[in-house]
mmCIF file of C-alpha atoms in Angstrom:
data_model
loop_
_atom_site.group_PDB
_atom_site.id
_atom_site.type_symbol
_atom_site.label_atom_id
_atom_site.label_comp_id
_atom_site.label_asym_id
_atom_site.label_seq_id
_atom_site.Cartn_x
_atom_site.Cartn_y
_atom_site.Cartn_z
ATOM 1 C CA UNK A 1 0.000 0.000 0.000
ATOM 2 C CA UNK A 2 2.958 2.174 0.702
ATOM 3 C CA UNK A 3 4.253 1.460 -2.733
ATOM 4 C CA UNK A 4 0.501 2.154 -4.442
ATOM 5 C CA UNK A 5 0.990 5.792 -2.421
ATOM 6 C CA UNK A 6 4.222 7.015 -3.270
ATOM 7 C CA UNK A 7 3.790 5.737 -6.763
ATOM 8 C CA UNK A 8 0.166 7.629 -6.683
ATOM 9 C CA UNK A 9 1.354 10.789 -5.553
ATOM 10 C CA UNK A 10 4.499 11.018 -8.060
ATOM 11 C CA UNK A 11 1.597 10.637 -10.690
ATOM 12 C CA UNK A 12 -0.120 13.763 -9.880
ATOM 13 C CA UNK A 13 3.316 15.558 -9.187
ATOM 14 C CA UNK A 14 4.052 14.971 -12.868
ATOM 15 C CA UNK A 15 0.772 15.520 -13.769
ATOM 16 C CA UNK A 16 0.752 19.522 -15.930
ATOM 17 C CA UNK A 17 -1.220 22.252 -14.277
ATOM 18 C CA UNK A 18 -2.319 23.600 -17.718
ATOM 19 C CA UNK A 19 -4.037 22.327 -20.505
ATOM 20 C CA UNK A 20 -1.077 20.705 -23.027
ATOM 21 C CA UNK A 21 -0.639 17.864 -25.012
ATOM 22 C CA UNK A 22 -1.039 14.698 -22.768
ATOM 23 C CA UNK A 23 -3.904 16.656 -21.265
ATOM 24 C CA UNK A 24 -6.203 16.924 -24.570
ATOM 25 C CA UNK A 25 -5.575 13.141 -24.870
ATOM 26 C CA UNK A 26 -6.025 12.968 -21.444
ATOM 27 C CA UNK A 27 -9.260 13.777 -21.911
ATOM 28 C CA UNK A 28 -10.258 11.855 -25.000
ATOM 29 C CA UNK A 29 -9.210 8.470 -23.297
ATOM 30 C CA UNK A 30 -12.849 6.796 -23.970
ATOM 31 C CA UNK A 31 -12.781 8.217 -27.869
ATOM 32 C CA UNK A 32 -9.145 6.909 -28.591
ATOM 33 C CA UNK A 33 -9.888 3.877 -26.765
ATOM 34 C CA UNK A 34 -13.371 2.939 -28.925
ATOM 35 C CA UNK A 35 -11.576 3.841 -32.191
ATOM 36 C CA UNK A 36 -8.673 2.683 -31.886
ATOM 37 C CA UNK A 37 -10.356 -0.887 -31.540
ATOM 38 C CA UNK A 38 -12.309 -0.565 -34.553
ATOM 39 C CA UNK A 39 -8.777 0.345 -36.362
ATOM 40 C CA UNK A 40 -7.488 -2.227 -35.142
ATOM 41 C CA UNK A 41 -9.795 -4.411 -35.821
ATOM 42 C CA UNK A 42 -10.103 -3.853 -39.498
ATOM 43 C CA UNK A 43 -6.143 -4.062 -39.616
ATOM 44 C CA UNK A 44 -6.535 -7.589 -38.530
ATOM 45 C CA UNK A 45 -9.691 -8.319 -40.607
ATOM 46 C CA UNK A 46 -7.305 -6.899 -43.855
ATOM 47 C CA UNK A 47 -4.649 -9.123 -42.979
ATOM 48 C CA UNK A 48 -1.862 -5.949 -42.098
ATOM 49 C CA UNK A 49 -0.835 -7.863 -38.835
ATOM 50 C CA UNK A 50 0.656 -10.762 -41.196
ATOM 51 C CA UNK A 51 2.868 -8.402 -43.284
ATOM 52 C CA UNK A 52 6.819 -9.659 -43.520
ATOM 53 C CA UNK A 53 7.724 -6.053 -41.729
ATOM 54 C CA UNK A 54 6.329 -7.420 -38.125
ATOM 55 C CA UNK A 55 8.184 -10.776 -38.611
ATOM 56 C CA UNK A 56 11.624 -8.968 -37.809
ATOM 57 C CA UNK A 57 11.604 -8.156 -34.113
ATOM 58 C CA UNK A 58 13.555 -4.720 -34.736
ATOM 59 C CA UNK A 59 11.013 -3.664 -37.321
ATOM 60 C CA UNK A 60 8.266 -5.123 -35.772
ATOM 61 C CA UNK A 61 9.391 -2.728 -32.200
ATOM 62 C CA UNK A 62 9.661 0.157 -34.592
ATOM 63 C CA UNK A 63 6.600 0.140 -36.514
ATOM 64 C CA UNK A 64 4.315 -0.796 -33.598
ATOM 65 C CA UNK A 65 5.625 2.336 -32.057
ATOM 66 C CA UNK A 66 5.293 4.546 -34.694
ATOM 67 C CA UNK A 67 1.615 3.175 -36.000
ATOM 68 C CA UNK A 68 0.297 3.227 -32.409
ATOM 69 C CA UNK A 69 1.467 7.008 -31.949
ATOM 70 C CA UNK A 70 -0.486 7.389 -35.727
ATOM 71 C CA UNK A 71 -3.430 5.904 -34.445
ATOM 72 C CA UNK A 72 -3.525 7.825 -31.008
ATOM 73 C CA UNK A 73 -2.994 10.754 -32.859
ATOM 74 C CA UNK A 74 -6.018 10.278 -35.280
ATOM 75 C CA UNK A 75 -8.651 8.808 -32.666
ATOM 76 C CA UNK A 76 -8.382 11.823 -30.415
ATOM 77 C CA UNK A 77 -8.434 14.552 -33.044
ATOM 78 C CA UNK A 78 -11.122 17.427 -32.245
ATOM 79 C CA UNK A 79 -13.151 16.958 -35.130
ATOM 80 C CA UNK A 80 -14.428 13.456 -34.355
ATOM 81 C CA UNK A 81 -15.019 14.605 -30.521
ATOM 82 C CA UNK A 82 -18.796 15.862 -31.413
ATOM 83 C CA UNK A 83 -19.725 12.609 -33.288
ATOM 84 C CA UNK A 84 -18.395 10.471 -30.961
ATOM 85 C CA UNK A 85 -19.571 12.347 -27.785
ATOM 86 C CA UNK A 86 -23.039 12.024 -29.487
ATOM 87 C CA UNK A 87 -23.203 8.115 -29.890
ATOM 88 C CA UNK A 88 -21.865 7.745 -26.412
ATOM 89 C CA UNK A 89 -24.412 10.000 -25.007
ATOM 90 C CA UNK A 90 -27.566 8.606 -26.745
ATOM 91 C CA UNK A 91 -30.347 6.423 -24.747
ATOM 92 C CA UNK A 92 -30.288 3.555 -27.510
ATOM 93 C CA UNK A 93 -33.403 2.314 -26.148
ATOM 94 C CA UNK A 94 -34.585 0.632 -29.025
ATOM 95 C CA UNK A 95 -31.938 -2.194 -27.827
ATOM 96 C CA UNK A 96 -33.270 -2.522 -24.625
ATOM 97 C CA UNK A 97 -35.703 -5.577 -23.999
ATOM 98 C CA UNK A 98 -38.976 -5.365 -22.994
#
């Protein structure tokens, strides 16, 4: 518990005072999270996963690196904020059973 404290409170030491970066994805956590998986899963679905370029661990480090920082960057961009506030805000109760 000691550990889970000190580690806790050097968190929101480093944590900015001011809006920046890492705060405006911050805040888009749930939006990069949701799209991200739908990115990823049509990756997988085309078969991009199986490409020679992830066979070579070096490569593989690299490019996993470099596409997830692509992918971050394009989930949490302000234009898709609105949309995706709006799905995760509606009711959908025409799914719910009676």
């Amino acid at each position: 518990f000691v550990l889970a404290i000190f580690i806790s409170l050097g968190v929101l030491f480093i944590t900015p005072k001011r809006a920046c970066l890492l705060t405006k994805l911050g805040e888009r956590t749930l939006q990069i999270y949701v799209l991200h998986r739908i990115i990823r899963g049509v990756c997988s679905e085309l078969g991009l996963f199986d490409l020679s370029l992830f066979q070579d661990p070096v490569l593989c480090i690299a490019a996993v690196l470099l596409i997830s920082a692509v992918v971050t960057a394009i989930c949490s961009l302000k234009p898709l904020k609105k949309p995706f506030d709006a799905l995760a805000g509606a009711t959908w109760k025409f799914l719910r059973v009676r």
